[in-house]
mmCIF file of C-alpha atoms in Angstrom:
data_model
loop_
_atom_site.group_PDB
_atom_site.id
_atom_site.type_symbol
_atom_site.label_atom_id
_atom_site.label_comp_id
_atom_site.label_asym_id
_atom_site.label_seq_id
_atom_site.Cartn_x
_atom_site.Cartn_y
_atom_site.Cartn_z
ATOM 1 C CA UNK C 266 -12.157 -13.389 -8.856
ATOM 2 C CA UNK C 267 -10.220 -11.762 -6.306
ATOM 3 C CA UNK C 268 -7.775 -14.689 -4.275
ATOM 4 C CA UNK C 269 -9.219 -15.476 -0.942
ATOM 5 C CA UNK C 270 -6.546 -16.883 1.231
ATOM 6 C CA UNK C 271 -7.713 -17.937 4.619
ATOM 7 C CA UNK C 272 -4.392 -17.102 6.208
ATOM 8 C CA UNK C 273 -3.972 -15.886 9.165
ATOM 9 C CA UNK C 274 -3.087 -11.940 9.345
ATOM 10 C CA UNK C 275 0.943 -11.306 9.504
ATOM 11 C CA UNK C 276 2.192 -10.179 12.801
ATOM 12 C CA UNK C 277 3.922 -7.168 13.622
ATOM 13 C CA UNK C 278 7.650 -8.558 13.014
ATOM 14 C CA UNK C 279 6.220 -9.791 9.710
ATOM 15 C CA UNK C 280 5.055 -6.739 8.348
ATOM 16 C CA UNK C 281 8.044 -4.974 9.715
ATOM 17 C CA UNK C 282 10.170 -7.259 8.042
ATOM 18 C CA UNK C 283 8.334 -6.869 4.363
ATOM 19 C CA UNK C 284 9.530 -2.812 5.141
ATOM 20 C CA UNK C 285 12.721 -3.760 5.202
ATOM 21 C CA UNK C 286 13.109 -6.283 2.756
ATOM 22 C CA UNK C 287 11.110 -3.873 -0.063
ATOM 23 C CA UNK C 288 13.697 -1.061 -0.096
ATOM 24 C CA UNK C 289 14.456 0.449 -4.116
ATOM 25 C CA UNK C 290 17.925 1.684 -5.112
ATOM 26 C CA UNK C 291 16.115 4.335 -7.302
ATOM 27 C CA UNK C 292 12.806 5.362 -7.904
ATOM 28 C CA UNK C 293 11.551 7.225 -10.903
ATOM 29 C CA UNK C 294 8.871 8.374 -13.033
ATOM 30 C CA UNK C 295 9.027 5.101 -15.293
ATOM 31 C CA UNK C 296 9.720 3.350 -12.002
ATOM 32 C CA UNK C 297 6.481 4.479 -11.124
ATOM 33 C CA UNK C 298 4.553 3.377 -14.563
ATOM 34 C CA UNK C 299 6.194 -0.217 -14.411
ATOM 35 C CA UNK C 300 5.131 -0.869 -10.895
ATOM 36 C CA UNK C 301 1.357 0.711 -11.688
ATOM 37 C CA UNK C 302 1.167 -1.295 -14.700
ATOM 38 C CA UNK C 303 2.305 -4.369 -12.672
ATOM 39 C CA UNK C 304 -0.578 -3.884 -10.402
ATOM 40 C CA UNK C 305 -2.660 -3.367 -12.918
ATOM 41 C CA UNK C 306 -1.748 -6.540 -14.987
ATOM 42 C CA UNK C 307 -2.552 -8.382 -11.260
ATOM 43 C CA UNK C 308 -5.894 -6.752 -10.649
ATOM 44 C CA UNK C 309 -6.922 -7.982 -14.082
ATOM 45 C CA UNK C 310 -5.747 -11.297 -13.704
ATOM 46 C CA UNK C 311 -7.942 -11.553 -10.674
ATOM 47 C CA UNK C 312 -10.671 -9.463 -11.995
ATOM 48 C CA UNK C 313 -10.176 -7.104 -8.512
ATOM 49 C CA UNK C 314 -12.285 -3.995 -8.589
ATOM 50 C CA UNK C 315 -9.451 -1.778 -7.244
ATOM 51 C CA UNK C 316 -7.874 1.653 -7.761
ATOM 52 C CA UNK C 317 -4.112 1.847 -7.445
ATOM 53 C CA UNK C 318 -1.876 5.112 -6.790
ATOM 54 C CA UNK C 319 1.221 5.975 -6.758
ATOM 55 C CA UNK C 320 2.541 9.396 -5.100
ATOM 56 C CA UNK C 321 6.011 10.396 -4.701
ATOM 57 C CA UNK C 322 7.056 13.790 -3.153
ATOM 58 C CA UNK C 323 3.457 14.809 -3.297
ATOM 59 C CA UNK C 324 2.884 14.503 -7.087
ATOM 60 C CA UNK C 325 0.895 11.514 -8.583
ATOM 61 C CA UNK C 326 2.695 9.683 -10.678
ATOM 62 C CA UNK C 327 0.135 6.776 -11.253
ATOM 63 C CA UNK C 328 -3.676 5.950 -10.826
ATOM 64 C CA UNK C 329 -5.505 3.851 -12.254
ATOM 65 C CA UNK C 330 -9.498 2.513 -11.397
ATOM 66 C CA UNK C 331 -10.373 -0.662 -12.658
ATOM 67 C CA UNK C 332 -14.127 -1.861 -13.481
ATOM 68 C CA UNK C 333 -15.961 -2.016 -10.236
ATOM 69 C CA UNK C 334 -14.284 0.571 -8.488
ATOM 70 C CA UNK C 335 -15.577 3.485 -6.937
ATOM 71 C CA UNK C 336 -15.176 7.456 -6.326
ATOM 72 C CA UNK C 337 -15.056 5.788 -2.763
ATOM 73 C CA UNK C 338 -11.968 3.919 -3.150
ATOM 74 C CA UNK C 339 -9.973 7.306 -4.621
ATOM 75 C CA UNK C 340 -10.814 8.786 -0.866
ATOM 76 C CA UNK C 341 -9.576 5.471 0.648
ATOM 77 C CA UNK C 342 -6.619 5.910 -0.967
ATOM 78 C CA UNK C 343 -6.060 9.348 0.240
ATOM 79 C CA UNK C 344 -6.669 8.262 3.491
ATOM 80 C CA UNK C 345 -4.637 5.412 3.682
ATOM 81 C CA UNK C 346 -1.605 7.427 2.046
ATOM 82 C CA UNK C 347 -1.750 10.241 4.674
ATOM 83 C CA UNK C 348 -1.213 7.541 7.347
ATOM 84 C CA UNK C 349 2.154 6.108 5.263
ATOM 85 C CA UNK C 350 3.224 9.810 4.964
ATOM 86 C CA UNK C 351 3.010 10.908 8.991
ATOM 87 C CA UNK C 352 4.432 7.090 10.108
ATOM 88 C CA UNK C 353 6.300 6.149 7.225
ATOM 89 C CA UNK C 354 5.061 2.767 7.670
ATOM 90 C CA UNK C 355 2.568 0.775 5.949
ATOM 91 C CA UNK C 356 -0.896 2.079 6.368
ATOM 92 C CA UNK C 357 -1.890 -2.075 7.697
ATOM 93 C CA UNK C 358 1.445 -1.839 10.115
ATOM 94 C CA UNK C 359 0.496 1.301 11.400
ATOM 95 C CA UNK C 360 -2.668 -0.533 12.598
ATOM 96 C CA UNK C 361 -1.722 -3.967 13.186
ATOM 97 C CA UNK C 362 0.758 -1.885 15.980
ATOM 98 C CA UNK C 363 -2.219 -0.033 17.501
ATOM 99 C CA UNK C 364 -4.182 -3.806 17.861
ATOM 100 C CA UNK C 365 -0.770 -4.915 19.661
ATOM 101 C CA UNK C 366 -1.252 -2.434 22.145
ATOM 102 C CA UNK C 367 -4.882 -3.492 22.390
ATOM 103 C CA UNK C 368 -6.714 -0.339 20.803
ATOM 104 C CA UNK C 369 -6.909 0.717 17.017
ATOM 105 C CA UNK C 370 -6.082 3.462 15.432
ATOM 106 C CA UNK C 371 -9.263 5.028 15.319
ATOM 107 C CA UNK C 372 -9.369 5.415 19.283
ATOM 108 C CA UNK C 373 -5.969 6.197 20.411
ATOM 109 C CA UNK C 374 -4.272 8.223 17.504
ATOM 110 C CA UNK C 375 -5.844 11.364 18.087
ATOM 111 C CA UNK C 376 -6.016 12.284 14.061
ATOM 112 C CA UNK C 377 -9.248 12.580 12.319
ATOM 113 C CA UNK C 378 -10.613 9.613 10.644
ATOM 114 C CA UNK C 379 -12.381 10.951 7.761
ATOM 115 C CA UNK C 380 -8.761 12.283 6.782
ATOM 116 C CA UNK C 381 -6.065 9.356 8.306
ATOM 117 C CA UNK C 382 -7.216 5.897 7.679
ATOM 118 C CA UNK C 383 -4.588 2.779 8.823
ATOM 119 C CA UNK C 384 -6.185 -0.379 6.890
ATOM 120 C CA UNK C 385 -4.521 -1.982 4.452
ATOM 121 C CA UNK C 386 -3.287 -1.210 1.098
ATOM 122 C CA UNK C 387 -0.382 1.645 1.217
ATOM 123 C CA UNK C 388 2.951 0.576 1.272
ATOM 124 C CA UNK C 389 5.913 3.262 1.853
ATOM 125 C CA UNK C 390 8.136 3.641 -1.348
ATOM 126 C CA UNK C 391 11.279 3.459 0.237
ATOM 127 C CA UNK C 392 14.809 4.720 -1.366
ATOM 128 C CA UNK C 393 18.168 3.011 0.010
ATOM 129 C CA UNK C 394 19.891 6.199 1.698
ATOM 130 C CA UNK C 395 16.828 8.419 0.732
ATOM 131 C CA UNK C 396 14.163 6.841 3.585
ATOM 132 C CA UNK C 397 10.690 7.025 2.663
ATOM 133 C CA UNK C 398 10.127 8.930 -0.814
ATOM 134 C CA UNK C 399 6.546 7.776 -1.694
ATOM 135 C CA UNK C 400 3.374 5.579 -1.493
ATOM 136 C CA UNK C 401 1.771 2.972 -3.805
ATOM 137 C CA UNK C 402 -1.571 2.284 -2.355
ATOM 138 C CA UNK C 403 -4.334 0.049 -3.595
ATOM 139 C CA UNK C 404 -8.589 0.444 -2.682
ATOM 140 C CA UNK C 405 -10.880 -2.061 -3.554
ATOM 141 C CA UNK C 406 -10.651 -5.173 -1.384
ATOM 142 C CA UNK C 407 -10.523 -6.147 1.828
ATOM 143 C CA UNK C 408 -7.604 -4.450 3.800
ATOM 144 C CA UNK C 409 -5.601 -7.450 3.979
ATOM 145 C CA UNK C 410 -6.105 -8.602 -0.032
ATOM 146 C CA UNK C 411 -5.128 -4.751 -0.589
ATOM 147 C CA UNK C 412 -1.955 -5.107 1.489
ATOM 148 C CA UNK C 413 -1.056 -8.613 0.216
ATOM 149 C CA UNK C 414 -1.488 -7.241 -3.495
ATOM 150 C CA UNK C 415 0.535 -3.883 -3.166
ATOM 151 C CA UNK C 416 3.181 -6.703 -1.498
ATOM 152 C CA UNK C 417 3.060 -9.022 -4.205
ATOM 153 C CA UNK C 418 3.869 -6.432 -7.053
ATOM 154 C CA UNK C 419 6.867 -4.667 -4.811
ATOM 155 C CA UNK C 420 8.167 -8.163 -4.788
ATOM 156 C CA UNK C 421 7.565 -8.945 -8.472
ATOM 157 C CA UNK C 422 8.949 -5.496 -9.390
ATOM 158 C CA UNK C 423 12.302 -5.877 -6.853
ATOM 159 C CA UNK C 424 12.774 -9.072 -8.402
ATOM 160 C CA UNK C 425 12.841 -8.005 -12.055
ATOM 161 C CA UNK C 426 13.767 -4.278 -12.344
ATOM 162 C CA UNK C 427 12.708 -3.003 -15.311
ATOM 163 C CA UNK C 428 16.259 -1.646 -15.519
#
C-alpha cells in the first residue's frame, strides 16, 4: 500500500530548498530511463497506482502506468507539467506559494485549469549552468504522496548516479 505519513505539508522555504538541493550535472536519455525505472521500482514496492513521466525539451523520454492507473492520471500529468514549464518550479511549490498569499492557484493565476494544474507531483529537472531542462512528474496519489515520491527518487538517483 501506498505510505501514509501524517506529516504536516512542507512550507514554502522547504520546498524551495528541495529545488535547490536536486540540481543534476547532466541529464540524458539513460538519465532519464534510470530515474523512471527508479520510480517505478518505488511505486511497486508500495503497490501505488501511479503513472510517471519524464519530458525534457518537449520530447518524452519516459512513461510508464502502473496497475490501477488511469487515462485520467496521463492528463494530470500534462497538467501538472505545463505548470513546471511556465514557473519552473515544482507544480506543489507553485501552489503552496499561491496558499501563502492566501488564494490558490485556481483563482488568482489567470491560466485555464483544465490545461495548468499546480498540485503535486512534477518536479523541474534542473541542469547545473543549464536552469530548468525538464519535468519528471508522477499521477496517482494524493498531491502530497505524488510530490514526496518524485522527491524521494531525485534523492535516491543524486545519491547514486548511475554514472
Amino acid at each position: 500500500m501506498p505510505r501514509i505519513t501524517s506529516e504536516p505539508a512542507p512550507s514554502v522555504e522547504e520546498l524551495e530548498a528541495q529545488q535547490r538541493r536536486l540540481v543534476f550535472r547532466r541529464f540524458t536519455h539513460d538519465d532519464a530511463w534510470a530515474l523512471g525505472s527508479l520510480l517505478v521500482g518505488l511505486a511497486r514496492e508500495r503497490q501505488a497506482p501511479v503513472a510517471i513521466d519524464i519530458h525534457r525539451a518537449g520530447q518524452q523520454l519516459f512513461h510508464a502506468a502502473l496497475p490501477g492507473s488511469t487515462v485520467d492520471n496521463d492528463a494530470w500529468i500534462a497538467r501538472k507539467r505545463r505548470v513546471v514549464e511556465r514557473y519552473g518550479a515544482a507544480s506543489y511549490l507553485v501552489g503552496a506559494r499561491f496558499r501563502a498569499k492566501g488564494t490558490t492557484f485556481e483563482e488568482s493565476s489567470r491560466l485555464d485549469p483544465d490545461v495548468y494544474a499546480a498540485h503535486g507531483g512534477s518536479f523541474p529537472i534542473t541542469v547545473d549552468g543549464a536552469g530548468v531542462i525538464g519535468t519528471v512528474t508522477v499521477s496517482g496519489l494524493p498531491q502530497l504522496q505524488d510530490h514526496r515520491l518524485v522527491v524521494e527518487a531525485l534523492e535516491q538517483f543524486l545519491n547514486h548516479p548511475t554514472g
